[in-house]
Tab-separated table of C-alpha atoms and ligand atoms in Angstrom:
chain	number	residue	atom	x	y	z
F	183	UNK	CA	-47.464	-65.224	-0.669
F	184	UNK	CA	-50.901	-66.413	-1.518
F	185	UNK	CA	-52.964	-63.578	-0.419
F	186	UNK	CA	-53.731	-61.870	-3.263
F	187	UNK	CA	-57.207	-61.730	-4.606
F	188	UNK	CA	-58.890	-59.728	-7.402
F	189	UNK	CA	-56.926	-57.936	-10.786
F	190	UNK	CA	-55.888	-55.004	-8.897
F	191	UNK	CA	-54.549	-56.698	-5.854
F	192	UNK	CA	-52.151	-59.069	-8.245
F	193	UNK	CA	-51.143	-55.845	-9.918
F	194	UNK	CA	-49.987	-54.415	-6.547
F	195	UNK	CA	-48.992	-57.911	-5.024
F	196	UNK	CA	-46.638	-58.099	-8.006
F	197	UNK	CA	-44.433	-55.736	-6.267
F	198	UNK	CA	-42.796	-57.043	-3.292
F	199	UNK	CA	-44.885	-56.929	-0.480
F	200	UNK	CA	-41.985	-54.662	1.192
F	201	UNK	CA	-41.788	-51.899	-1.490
F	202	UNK	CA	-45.990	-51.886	-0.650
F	203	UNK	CA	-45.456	-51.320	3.127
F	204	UNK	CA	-43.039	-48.505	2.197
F	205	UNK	CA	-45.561	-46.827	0.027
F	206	UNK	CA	-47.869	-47.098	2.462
F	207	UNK	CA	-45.949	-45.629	5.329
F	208	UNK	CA	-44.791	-42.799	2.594
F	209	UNK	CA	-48.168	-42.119	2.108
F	210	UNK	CA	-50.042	-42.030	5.612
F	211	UNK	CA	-46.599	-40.735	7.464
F	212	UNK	CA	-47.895	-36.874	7.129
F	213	UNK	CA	-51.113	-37.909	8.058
F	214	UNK	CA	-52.123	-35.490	11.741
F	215	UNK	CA	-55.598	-36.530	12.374
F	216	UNK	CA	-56.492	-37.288	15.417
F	217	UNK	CA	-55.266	-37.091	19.490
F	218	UNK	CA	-52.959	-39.061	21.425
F	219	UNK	CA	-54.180	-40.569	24.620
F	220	UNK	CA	-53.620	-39.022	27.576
F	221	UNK	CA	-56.326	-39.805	30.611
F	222	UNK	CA	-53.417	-42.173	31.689
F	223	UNK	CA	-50.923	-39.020	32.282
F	224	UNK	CA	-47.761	-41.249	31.309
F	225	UNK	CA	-49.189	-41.613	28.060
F	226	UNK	CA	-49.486	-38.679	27.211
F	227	UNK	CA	-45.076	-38.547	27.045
F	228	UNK	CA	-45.231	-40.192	23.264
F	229	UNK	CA	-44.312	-38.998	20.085
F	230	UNK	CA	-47.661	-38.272	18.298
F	231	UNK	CA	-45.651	-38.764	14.588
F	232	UNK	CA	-44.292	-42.234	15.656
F	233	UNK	CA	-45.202	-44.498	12.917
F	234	UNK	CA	-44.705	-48.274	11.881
F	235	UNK	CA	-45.496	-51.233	10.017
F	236	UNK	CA	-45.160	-54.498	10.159
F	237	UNK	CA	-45.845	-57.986	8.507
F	238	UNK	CA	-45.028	-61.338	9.842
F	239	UNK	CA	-46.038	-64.526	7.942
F	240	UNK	CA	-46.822	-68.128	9.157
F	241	UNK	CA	-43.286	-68.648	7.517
F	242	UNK	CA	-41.535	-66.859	9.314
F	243	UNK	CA	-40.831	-63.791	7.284
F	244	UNK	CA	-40.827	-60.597	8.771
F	245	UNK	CA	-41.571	-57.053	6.562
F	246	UNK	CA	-41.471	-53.621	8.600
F	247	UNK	CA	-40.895	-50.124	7.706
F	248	UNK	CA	-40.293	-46.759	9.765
F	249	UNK	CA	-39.812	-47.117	13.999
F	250	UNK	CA	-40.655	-50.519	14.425
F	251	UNK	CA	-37.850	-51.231	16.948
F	252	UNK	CA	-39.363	-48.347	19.531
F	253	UNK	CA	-41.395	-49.530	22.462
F	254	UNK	CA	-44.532	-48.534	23.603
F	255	UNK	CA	-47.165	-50.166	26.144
F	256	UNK	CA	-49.314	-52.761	24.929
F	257	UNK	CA	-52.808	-51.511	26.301
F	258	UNK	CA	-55.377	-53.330	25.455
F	259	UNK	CA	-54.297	-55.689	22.750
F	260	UNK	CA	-53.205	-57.600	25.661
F	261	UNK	CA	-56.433	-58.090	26.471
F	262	UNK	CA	-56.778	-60.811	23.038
F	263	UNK	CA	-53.703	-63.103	24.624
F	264	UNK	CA	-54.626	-63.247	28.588
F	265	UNK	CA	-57.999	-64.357	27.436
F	266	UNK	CA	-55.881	-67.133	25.672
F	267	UNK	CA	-54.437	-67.664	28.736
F	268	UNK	CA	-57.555	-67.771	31.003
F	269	UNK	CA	-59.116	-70.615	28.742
F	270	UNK	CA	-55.643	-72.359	28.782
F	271	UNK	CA	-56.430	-71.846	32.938
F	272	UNK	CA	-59.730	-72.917	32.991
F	273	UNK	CA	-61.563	-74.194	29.674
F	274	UNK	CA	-64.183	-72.553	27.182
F	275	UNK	CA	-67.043	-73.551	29.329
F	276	UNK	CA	-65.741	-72.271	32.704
F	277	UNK	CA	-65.267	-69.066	30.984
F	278	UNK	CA	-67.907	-68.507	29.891
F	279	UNK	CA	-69.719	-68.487	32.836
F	280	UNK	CA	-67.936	-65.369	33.999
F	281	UNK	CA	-67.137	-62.960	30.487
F	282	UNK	CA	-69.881	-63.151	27.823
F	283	UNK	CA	-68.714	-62.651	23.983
F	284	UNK	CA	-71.311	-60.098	23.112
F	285	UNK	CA	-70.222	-56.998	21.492
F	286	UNK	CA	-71.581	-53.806	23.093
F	287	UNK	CA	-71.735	-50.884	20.590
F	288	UNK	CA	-70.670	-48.851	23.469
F	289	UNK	CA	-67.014	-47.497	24.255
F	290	UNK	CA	-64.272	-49.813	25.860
F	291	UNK	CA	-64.637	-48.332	29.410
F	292	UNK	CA	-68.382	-47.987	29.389
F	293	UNK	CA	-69.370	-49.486	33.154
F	294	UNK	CA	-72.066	-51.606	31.906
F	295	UNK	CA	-72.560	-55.718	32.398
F	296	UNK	CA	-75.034	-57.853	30.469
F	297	UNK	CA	-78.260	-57.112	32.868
F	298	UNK	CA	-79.374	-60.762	33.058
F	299	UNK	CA	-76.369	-62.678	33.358
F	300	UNK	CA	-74.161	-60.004	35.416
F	301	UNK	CA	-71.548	-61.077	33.271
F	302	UNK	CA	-69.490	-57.986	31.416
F	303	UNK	CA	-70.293	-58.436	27.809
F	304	UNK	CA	-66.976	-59.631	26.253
F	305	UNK	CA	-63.341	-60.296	27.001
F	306	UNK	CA	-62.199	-56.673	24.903
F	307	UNK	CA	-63.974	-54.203	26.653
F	308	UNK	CA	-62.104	-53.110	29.809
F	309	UNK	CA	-64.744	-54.930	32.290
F	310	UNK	CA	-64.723	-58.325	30.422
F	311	UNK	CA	-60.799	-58.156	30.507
F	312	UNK	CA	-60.736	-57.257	34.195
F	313	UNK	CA	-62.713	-60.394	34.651
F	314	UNK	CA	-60.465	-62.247	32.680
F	315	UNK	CA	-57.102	-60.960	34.190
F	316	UNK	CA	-58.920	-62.270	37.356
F	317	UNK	CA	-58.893	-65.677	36.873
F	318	UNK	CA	-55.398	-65.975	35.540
F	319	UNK	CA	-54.080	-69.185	37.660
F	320	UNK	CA	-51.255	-68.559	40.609
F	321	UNK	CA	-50.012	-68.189	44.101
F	322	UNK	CA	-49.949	-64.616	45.204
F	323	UNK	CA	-49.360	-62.018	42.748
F	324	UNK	CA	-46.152	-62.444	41.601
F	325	UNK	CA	-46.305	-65.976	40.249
F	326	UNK	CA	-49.636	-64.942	38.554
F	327	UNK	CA	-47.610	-61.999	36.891
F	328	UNK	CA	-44.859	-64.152	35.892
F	329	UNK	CA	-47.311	-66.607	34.055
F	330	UNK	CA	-48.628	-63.920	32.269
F	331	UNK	CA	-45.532	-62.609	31.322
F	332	UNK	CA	-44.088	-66.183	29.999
F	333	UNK	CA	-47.230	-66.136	27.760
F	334	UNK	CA	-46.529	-62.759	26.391
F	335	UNK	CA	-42.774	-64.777	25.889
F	336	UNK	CA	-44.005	-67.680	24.303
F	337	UNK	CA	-46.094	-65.382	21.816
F	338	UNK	CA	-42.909	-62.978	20.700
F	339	UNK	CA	-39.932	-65.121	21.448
F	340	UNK	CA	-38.448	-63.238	23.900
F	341	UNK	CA	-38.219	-61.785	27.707
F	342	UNK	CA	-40.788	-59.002	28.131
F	343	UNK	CA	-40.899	-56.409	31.101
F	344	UNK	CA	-43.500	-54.081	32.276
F	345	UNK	CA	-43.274	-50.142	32.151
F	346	UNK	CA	-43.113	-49.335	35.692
F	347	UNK	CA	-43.913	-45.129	35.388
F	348	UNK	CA	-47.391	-46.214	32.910
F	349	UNK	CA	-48.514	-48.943	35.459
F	350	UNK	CA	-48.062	-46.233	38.483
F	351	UNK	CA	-49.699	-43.749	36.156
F	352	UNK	CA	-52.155	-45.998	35.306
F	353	UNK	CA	-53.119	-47.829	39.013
F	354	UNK	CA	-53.024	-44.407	40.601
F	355	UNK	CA	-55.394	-42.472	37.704
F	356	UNK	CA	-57.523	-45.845	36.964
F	357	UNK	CA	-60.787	-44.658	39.108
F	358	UNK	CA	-63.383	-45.970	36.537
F	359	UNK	CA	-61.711	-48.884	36.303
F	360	UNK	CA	-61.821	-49.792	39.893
F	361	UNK	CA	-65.366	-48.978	40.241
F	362	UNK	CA	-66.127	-51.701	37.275
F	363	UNK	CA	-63.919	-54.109	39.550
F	364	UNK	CA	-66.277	-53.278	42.153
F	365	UNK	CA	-69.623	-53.719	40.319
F	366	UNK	CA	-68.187	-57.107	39.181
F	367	UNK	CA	-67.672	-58.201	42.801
F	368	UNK	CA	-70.850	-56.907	43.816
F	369	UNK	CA	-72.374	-59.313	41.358
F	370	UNK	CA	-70.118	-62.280	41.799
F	371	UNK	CA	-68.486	-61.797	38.532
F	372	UNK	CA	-65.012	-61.133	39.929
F	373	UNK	CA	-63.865	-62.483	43.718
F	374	UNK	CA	-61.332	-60.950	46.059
F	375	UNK	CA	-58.858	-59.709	46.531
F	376	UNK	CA	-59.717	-57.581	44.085
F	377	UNK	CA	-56.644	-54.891	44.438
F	378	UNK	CA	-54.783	-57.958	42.952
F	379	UNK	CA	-56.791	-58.316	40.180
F	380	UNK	CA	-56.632	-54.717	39.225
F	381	UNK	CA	-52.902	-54.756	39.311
F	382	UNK	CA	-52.223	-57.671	37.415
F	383	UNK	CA	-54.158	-55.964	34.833
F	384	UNK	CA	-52.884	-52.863	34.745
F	385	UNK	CA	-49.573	-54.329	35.023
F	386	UNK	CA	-50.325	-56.491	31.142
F	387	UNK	CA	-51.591	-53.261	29.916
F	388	UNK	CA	-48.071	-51.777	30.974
F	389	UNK	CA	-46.326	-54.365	29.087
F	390	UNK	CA	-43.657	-53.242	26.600
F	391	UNK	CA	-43.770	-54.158	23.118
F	392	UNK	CA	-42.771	-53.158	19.530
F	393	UNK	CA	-44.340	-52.849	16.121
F	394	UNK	CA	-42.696	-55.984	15.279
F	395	UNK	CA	-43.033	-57.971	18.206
F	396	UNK	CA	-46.634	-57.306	17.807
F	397	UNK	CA	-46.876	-59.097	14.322
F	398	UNK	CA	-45.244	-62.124	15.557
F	399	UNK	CA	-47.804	-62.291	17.864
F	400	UNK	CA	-50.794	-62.008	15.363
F	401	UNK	CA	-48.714	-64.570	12.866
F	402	UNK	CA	-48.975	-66.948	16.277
F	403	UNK	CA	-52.420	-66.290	16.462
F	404	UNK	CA	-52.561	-66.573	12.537
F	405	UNK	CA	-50.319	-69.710	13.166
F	406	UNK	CA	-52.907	-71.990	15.038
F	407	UNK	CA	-50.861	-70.963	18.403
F	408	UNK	CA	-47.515	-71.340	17.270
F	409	UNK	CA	-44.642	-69.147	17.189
F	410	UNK	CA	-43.938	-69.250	13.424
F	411	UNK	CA	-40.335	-67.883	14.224
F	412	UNK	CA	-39.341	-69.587	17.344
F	413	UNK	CA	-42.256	-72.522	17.140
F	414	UNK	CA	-43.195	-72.619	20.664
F	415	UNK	CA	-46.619	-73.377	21.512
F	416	UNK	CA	-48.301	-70.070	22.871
F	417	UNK	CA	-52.028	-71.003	23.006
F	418	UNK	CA	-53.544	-74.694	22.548
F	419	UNK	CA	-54.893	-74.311	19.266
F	420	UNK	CA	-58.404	-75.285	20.214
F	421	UNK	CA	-58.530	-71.738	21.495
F	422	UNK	CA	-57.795	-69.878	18.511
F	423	UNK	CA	-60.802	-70.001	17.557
F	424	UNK	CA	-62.300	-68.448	20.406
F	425	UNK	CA	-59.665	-65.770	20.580
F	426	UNK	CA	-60.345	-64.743	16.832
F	427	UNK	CA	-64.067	-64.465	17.009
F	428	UNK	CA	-64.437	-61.984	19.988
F	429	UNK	CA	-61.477	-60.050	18.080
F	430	UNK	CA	-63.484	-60.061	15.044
F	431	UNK	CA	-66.704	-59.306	16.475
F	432	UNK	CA	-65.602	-57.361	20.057
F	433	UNK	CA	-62.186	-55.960	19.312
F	434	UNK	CA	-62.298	-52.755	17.727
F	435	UNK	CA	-65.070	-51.603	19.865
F	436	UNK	CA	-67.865	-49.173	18.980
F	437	UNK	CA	-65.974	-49.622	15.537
F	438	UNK	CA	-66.115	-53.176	15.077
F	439	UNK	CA	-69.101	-53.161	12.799
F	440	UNK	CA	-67.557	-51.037	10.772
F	441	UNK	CA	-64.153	-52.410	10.635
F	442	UNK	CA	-66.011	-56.235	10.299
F	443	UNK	CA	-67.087	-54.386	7.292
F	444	UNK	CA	-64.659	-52.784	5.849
F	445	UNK	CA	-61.370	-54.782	6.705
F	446	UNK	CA	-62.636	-57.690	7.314
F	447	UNK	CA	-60.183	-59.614	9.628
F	448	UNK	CA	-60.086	-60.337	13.306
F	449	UNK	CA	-58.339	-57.359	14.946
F	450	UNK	CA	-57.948	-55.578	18.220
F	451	UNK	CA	-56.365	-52.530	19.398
F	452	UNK	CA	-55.159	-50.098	22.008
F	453	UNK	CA	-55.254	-46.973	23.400
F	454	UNK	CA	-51.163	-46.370	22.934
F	455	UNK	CA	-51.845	-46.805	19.433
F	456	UNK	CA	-51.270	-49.938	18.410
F	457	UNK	CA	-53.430	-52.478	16.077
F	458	UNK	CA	-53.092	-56.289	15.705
F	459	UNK	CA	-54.813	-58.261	12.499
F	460	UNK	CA	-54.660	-61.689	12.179
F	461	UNK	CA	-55.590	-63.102	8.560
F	462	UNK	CA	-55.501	-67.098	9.534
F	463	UNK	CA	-53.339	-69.677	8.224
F	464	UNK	CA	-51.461	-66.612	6.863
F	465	UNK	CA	-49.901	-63.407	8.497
F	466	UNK	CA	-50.155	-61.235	11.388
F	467	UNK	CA	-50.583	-57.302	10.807
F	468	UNK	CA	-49.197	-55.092	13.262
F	469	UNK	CA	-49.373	-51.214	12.937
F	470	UNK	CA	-48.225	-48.355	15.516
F	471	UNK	CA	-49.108	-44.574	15.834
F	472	UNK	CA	-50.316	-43.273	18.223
F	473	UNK	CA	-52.745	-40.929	17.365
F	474	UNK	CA	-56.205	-42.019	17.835
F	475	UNK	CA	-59.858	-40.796	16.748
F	476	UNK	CA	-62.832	-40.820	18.967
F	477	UNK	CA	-63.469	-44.506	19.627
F	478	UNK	CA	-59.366	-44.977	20.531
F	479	UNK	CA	-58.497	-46.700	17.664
F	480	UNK	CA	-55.185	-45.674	15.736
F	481	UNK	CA	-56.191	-43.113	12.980
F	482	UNK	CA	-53.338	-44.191	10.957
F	483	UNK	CA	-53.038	-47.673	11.874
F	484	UNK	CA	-57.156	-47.883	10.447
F	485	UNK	CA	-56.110	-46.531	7.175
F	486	UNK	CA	-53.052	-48.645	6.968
F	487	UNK	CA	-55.440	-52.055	7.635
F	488	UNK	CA	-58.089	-51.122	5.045
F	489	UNK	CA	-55.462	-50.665	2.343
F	490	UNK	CA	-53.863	-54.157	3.029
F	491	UNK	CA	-57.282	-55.595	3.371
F	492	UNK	CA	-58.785	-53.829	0.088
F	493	UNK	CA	-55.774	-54.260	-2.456
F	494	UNK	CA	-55.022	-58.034	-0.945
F	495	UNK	CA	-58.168	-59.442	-1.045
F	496	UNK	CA	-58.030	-60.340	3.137
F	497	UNK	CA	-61.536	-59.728	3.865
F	498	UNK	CA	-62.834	-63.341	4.962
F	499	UNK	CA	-65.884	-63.097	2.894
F	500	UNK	CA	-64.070	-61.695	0.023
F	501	UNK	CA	-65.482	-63.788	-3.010
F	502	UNK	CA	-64.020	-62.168	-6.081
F	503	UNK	CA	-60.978	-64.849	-6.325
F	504	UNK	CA	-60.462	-68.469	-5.219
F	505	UNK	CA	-60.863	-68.377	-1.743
F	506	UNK	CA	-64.985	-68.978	-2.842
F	507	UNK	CA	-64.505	-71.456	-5.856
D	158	DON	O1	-57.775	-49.895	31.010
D	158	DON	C1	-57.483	-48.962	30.263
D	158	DON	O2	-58.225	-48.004	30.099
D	158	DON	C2	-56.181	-49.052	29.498
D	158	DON	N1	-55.165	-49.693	30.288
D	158	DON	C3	-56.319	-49.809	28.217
D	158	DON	C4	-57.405	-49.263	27.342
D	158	DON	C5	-57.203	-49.506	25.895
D	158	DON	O3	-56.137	-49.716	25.391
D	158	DON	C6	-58.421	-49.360	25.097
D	158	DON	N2	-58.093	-49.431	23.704
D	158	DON	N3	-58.408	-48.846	22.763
């Protein structure tokens, strides 16, 4: 481990990094704030106290505490790797052209695009990712499904399947996002058909994960694209770069200031509950509950990520230790 920073981070870091998640998850696992999701009905079937952590390192090494085996939807973190996949499809410059990287300050399902350009504002917020679920490369919809869901392979090392009652839930409840669909195709943003489009991404959103698979998936990202565990190739690693910016700057919402702030490393999360943080060239954070406050990020899963940022030292302008010598 190399990510410890200032005196009182080595005094905590000097315990195994383990023993620290279980503290952690002893002391957040009472926590009640906030309300679990439920404008997509399915959702809404959860347990609120479900609560996990997990660490996976660009070595390979995997720390977790509480229900990190149980699986939940994906949401939007999804939204971070299918952006990897469209510039894999298409290139950083083609891209751009149709999803700006601009954060809004306004809440993931705002219908709003950038008033000049027409584009939506950034790959995170539900328009940008609609956009970006678009252009994923195949013929018909099942072979563009199936390449999405051997990217979501490559990224946790393993088959993944899609919840079949939260898509239905979701494509049958998922008016606003249909009428962004439509405003995009209005303004050339997004082509037809665009019933396709809007399945294929509600269909990632509906992808099952767990706590654990998760941090493998930030440790790729943290990993320069690379499975650190089963060492396939997930992203090019020109990419990463890309990715990690709009999650720094676009993936936490009309929180990301804040969390920028704060915590201090890219990060995005979703609406089941889960959050993904990726400190580079070292470890992918993954935490799960799935109570959420009023911008839909995980109450608990905030706290957890400030704690690990404060006593580690991960901020990325951190300066109190060697990382600015
Ligand atoms: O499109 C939606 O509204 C959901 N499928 C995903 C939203 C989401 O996870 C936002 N995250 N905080």
């Amino acid at each position: 481990m190399n990510f410890m920073a200032n005196q009182k981070s080595l005094q905590i870091a000097s315990l195994p990094l383990q023993s620290f998640l279980d503290d952690l998850h002893d002391k957040y696992k009472l926590e009640q704030e906030g309300a679990v999701a439920d404008y997509i009905p399915e959702l809404a079937k959860v347990n609120p106290d479900a609560f996990s952590i997990c660490i996976a390192t660009v070595n390979g090494e995997v720390y977790k505490v509480g229900d990190y085996n149980q699986l939940f939807t994906i949401q939007s973190i999804s939204k971070v790797f299918v952006y990897g996949l469209a510039l894999d499809d298409h290139g950083r410059d083609y891209i751009l052209t149709r999803v700006g990287v601009e954060p809004t300050g306004d809440a993931f399902n705002a219908i709003v695009l950038d008033e000049q350009s027409k584009r939506p504002y950034n790959p995170m917020v539900n328009a940008g990712a609609i956009a970006t679920t678009s252009l994923i490369k195949g013929f018909g919809a099942s072979e563009r499904l199936n390449r999405m869901l051997d990217m979501f392979r490559r990224y946790i090392g393993h088959d993944v399947f899609v919840d079949i009652a939260v898509f239905t839930s979701e494509r049958t409840t998922g008016h606003r996002n249909r009428a962004m669909a439509h405003l995009m195709l209005n303004f050339g943003m997004i082509d037809e058909p665009i019933d396709e489009a809007l399945d294929l991404y509600f269909q990632q959103c509906a992808v099952m994960v767990n706590c654990q698979d998760l941090a493998v998936m930030a440790a790729t990202l943290a990993n320069k694209g690379v499975n650190p565990i089963s060492k396939e190739q997930a992203v090019d690693s020109r990419y990463i770069k890309d990715i990690l910016s709009v999650m720094y700057t676009c993936g936490m919402y009309n929180f990301a200031g804040e969390w920028a702030y704060k915590v201090g490393i890219p990060a995005k999360s979703g609406i089941s509950g889960g959050i993904i943080a990726v400190v580079p060239n070292q470890m992918g954070i993954a935490v799960f509950s799935p109570r959420l406050d009023s911008r839909g990020n995980s109450v608990r899963g905030v706290k957890v990520c400030e704690e690990l940022s404060q006593h580690f030292g991960l901020h990325l302008f951190e300066c109190s230790h060697s990382k600015c010598n």
